[in-house]
Coordinates of C-alpha atoms and ligand atoms in Angstrom, one line a residue:
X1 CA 8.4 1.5 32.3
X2 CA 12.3 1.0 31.5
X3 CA 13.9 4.6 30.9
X4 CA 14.3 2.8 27.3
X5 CA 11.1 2.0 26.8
X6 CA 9.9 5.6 27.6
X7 CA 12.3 7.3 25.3
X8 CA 11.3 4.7 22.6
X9 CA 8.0 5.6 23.0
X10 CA 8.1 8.6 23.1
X11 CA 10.6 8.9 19.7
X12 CA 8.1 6.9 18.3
X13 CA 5.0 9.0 18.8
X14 CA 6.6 12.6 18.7
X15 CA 8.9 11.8 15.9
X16 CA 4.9 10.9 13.6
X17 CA 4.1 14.4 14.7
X18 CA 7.4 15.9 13.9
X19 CA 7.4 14.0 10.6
X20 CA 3.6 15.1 9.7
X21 CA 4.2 19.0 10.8
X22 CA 7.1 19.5 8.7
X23 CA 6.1 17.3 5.4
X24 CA 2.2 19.5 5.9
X25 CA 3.9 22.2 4.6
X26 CA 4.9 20.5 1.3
X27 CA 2.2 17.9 1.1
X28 CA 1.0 17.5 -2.8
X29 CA 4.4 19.4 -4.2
X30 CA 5.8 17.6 -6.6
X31 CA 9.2 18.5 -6.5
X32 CA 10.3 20.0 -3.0
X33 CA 14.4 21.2 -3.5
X34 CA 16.7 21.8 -0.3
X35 CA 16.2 25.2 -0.1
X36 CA 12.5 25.3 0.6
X37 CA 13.1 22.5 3.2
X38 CA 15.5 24.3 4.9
X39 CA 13.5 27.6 5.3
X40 CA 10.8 25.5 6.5
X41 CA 13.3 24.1 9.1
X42 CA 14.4 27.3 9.9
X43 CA 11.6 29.0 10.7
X44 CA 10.2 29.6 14.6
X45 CA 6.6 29.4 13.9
X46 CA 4.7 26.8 15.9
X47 CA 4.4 23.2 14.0
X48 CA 1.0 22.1 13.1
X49 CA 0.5 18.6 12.7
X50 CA -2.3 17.4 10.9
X51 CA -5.2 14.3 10.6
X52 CA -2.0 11.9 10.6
X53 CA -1.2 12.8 14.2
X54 CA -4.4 13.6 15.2
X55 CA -6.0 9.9 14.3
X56 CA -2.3 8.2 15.7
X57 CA -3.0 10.1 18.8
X58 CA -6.7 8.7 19.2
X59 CA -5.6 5.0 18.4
X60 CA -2.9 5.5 21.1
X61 CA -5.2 6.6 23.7
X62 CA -7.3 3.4 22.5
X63 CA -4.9 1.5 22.5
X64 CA -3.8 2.9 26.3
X65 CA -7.0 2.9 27.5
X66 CA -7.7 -1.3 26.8
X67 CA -5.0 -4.2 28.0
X68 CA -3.7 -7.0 26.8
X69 CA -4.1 -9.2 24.7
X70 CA -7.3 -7.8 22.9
X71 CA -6.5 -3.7 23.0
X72 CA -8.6 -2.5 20.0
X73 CA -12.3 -3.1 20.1
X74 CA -13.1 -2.2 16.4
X75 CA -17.0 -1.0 17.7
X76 CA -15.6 2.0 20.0
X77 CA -12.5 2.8 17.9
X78 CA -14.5 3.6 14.5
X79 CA -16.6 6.2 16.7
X80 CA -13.3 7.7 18.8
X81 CA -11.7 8.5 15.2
X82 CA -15.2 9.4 14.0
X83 CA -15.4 12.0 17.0
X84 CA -11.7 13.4 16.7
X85 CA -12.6 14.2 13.0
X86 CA -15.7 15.9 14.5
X87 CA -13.6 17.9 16.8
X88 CA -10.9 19.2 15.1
X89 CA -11.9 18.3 10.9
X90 CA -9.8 21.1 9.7
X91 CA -6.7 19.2 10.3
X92 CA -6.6 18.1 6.7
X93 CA -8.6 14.4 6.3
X94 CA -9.0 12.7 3.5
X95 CA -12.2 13.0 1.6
X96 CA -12.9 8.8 1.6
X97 CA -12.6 9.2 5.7
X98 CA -14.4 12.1 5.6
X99 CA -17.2 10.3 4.4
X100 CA -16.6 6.7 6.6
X101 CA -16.5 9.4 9.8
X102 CA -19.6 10.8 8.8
X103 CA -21.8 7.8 8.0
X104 CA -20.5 6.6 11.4
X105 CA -21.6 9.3 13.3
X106 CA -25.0 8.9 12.2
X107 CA -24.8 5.7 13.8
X108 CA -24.2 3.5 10.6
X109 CA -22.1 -0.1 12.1
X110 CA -18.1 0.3 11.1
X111 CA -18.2 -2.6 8.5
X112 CA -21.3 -0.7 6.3
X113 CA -20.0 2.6 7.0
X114 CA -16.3 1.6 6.3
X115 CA -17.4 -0.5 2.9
X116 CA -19.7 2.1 1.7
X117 CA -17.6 4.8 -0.3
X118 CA -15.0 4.0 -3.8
X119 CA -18.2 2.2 -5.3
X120 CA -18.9 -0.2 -2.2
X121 CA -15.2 -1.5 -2.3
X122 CA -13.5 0.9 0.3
X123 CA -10.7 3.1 0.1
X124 CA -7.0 1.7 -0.5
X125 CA -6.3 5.4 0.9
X126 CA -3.0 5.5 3.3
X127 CA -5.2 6.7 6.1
X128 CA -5.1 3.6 7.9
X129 CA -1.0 3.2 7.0
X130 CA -0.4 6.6 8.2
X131 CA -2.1 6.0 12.3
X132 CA -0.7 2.6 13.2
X133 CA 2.2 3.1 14.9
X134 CA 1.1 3.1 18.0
X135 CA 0.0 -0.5 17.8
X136 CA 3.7 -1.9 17.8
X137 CA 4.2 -0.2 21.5
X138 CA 1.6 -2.9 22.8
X139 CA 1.9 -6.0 20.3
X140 CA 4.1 -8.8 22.0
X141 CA 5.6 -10.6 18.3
X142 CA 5.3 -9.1 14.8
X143 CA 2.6 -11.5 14.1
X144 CA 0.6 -9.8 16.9
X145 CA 1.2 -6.4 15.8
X146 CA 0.5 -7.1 12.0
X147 CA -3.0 -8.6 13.7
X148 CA -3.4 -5.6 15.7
X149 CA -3.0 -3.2 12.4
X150 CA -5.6 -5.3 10.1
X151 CA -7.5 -4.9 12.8
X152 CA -7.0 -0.6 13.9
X153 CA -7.2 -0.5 9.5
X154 CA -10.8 -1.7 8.7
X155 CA -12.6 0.4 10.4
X156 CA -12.1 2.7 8.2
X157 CA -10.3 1.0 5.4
X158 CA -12.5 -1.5 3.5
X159 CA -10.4 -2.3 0.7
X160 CA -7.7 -4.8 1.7
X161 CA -5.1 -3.2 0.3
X162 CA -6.0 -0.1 2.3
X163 CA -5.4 -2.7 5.6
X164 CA -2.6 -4.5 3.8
X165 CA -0.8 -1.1 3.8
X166 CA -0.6 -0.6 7.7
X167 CA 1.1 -4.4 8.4
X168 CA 4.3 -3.6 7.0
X169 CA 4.5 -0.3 8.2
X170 CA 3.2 -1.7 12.0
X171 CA 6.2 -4.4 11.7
X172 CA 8.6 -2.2 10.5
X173 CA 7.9 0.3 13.7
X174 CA 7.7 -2.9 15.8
X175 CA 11.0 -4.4 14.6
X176 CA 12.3 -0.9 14.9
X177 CA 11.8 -0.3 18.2
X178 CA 13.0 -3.8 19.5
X179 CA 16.3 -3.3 18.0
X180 CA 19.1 -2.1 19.8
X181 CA 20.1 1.5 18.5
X182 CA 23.8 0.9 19.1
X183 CA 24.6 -2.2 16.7
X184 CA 23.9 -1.7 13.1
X185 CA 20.7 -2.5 11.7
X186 CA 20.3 -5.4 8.8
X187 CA 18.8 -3.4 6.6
X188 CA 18.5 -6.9 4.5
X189 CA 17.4 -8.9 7.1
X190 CA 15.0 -6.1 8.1
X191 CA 13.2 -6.4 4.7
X192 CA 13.0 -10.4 5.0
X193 CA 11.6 -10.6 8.0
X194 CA 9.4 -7.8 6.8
X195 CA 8.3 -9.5 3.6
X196 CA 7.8 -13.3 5.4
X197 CA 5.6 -11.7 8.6
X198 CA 3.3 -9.6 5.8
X199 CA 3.5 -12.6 3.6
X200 CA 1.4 -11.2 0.5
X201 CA 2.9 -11.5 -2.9
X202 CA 2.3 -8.3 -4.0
X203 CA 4.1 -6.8 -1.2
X204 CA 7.0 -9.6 -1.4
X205 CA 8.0 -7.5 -4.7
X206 CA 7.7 -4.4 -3.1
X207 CA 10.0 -4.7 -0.5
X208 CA 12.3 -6.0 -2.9
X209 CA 12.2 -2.8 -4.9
X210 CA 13.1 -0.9 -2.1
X211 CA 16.1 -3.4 -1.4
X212 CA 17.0 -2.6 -4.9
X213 CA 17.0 1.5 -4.4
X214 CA 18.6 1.2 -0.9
X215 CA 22.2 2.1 -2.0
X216 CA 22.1 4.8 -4.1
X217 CA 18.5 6.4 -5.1
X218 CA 17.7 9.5 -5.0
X219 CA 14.2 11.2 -3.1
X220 CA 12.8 11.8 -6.6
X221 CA 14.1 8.7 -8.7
X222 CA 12.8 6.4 -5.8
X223 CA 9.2 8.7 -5.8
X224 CA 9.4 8.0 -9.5
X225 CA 9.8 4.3 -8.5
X226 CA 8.4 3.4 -5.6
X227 CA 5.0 5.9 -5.6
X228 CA 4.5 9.0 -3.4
X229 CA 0.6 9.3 -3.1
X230 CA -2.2 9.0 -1.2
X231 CA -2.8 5.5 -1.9
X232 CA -1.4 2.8 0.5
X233 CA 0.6 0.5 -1.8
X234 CA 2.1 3.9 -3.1
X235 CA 3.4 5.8 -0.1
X236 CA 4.6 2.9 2.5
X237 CA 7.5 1.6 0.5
X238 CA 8.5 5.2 0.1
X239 CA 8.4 5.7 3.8
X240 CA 10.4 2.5 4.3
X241 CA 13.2 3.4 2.4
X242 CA 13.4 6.7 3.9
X243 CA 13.7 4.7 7.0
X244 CA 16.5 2.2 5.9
X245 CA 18.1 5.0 3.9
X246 CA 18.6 6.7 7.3
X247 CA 17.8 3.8 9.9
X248 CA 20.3 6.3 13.2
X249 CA 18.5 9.7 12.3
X250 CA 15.4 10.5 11.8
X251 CA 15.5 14.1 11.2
X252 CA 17.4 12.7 7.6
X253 CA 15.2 10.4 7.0
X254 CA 12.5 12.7 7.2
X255 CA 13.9 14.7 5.0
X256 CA 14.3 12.0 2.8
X257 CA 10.7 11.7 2.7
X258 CA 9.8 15.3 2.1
X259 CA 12.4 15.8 -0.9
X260 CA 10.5 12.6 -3.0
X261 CA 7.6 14.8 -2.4
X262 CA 3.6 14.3 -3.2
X263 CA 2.3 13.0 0.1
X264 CA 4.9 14.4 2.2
X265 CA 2.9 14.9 5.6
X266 CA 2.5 11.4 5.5
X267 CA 5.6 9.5 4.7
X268 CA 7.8 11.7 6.5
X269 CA 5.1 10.4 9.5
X270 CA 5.6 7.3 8.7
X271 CA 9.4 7.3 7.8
X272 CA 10.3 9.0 11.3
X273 CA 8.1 6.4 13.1
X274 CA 10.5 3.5 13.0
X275 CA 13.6 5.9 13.4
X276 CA 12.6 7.7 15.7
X277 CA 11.3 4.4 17.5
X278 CA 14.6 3.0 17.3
X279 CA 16.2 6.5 18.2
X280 CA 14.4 7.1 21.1
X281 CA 13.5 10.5 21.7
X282 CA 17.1 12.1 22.0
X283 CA 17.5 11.5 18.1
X284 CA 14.7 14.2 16.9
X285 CA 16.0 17.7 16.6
X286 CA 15.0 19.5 20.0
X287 CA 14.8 23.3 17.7
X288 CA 12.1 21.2 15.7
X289 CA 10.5 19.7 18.7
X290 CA 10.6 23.3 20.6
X291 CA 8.1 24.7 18.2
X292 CA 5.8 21.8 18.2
X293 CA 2.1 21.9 19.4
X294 CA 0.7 20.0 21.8
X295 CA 4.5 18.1 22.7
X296 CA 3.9 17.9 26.6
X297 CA 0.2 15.9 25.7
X298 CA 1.8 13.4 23.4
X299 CA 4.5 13.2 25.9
X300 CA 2.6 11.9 28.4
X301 CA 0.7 9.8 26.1
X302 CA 3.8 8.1 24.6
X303 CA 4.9 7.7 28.9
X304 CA 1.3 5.7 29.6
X305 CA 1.6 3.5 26.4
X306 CA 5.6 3.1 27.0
X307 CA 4.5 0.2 30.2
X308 CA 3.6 -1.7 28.1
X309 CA 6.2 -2.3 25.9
X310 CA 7.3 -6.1 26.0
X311 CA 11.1 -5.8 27.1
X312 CA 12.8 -3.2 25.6
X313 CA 16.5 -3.3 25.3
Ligands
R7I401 O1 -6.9 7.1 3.5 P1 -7.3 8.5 3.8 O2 -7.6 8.8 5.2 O3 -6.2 9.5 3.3 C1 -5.1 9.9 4.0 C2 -4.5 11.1 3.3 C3 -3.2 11.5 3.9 O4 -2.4 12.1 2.9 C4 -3.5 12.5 4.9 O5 -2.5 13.4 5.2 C5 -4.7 13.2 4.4 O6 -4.4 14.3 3.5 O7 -5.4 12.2 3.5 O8 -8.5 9.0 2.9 P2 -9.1 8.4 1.5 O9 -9.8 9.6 0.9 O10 -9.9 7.2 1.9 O11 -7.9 8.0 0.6 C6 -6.9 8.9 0.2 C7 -6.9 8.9 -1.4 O12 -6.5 7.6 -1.9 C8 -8.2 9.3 -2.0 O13 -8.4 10.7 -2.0 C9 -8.0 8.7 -3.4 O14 -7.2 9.6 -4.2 C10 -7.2 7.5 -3.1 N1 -8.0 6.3 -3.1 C11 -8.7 5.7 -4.1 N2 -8.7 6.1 -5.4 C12 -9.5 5.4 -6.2 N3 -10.2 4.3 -5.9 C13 -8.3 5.5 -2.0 N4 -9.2 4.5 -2.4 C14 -9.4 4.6 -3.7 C15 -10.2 3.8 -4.6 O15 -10.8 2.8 -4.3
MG402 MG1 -2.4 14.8 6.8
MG403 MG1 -3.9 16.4 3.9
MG404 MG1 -0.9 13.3 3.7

């Protein structure tokens, strides 16, 4: 791989994990003030990351494991994320996946066990959002990767707004990590192309709220906005705009993310994706990535799934 498309790659999947270990600590606070964050930041201890990094990390090995151009096969990816939640389920999962993982273990087919929970229409949970990223290192056009993330979503994610969910956040890290770190990004042309690859009405307006609070909103007015739970529609606009509010640094925009509060693990995961993405590695703090678990594994991982990156620039 280029030396840019390692360091993408690897911003890309240790700035998740950065991005989940620090929002853990806050996630379902309402408010969270600067102070708190900044003893958090502070603070030697090791960082934990939890079932946000720990599913990314199994999609990614997935995804590193198959080629081009069909890298997921839905059949063995439901029972991989089935089995990480079997080897580690303390990391924090969501009770809806809980219960897909479970059903699928006892050798219930992905669709059944997927639709089966939230009365037979599958969760709209973020669960799906929140793992995706590692699909825009291997898609070749935003169309491909917005494919790719429908298709990593359902089998867990019924609902379709639960799968709707992880295309804009898949295109957002793919369009991230294609763009070139040292000319300005569009943050408006960002959002159109955005809004025309997801191409779902519902979304159109979303997108267009976060235009609207890209100048000037602060973490709590755009939670009070824009959503900041565990729902799809109501975390990855969040995480966007943490993203465009801080498009050159991801340790801000993750901060961003944590300060708006609720689901913090999650969109500060999903904010620092694309940052860091476009970033490359050298833009994540190193004293945050010092006490992270695990860094040397996701490392490599980030390395294996980097050669495949169509031509980074
Ligand atoms: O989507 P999922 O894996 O959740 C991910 C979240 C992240 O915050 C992680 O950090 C972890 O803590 O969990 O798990 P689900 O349980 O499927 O969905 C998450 C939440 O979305 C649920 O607990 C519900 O609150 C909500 N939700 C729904 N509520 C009502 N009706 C999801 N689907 C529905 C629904 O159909
Ligand atoms: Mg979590
Ligand atoms: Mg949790
Ligand atoms: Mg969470």
């Amino acid at each position: 791989a280029s030396s840019t498309a390692s360091a993408k790659a690897r911003g890309l999947l240790l700035g998740v994990t950065l991005g989940d270990a620090m929002g853990a600590a806050f996630e379902g606070h309402r408010h969270v003030d600067g102070e708190q964050l900044l003893q958090q930041e502070r603070a030697t201890t090791r960082l934990r990351y939890t079932d946000d990094t720990a599913l990314t990390l199994a999609l990614a090995r997935h995804l590193a494991e198959r080629s081009n151009p069909a890298p997921i096969d839905e059949d063995s990816l439901a029972v991989e994320l089935a089995r990480e939640w079997q080897r580690e389920p303390w990391r924090g999962y969501g009770r809806g996946t809980r219960e897909v993982f479970e059903r699928v273990l006892r050798g219930t087919a992905w669709p059944e066990a997927s639709g089966g929970g939230f009365q037979g229409r599958g969760s709209y949970g973020n669960g799906a959002a929140m793992r995706v990223a590692p699909v825009a290192l291997v898609g070749t056009s935003p169309q491909h990767v917005v494919e790719l993330a429908r298709r990593s979503a359902r089998v867990t994610h019924a609902h379709p707004d639960g799968q709707l969910g992880a295309m804009p956040q898949s295109c957002a890290v793919f369009l991230a990590l294609h763009s070139d770190p040292e000319v300005p990004l569009e943050r408006g042309r960002f959002l159109h192309r955005l809004a025309r690859t997801v191409n779902h009405a519902e979304w159109r307006s979303r997108l267009e709220e976060v235009r609207e609070l890209l100048d000037e909103a602060s973490p709590a007015s755009a939670a009070a906005r824009l959503g900041n739970d565990a729902t799809a529609g109501a975390s990855v606009p969040l995480a966007l705009l943490a993203f465009l509010r801080h498009p050159d640094h991801p340790a801000e925009a993750v901060r961003y993310a944590i300060r708006a509060g609720g689901d913090t693990d999650t969109t500060a995961a999903m904010a620092a994706a694309p940052t860091a993405a476009r970033t490359g590695e050298r833009g994540l703090p190193s004293a945050w990535l010092n006490r992270l678990e695990n860094a040397a594994t996701i490392g490599a991982l980030a390395e294996a799934l980097a050669e495949r990156v169509p031509r980074c620039r």
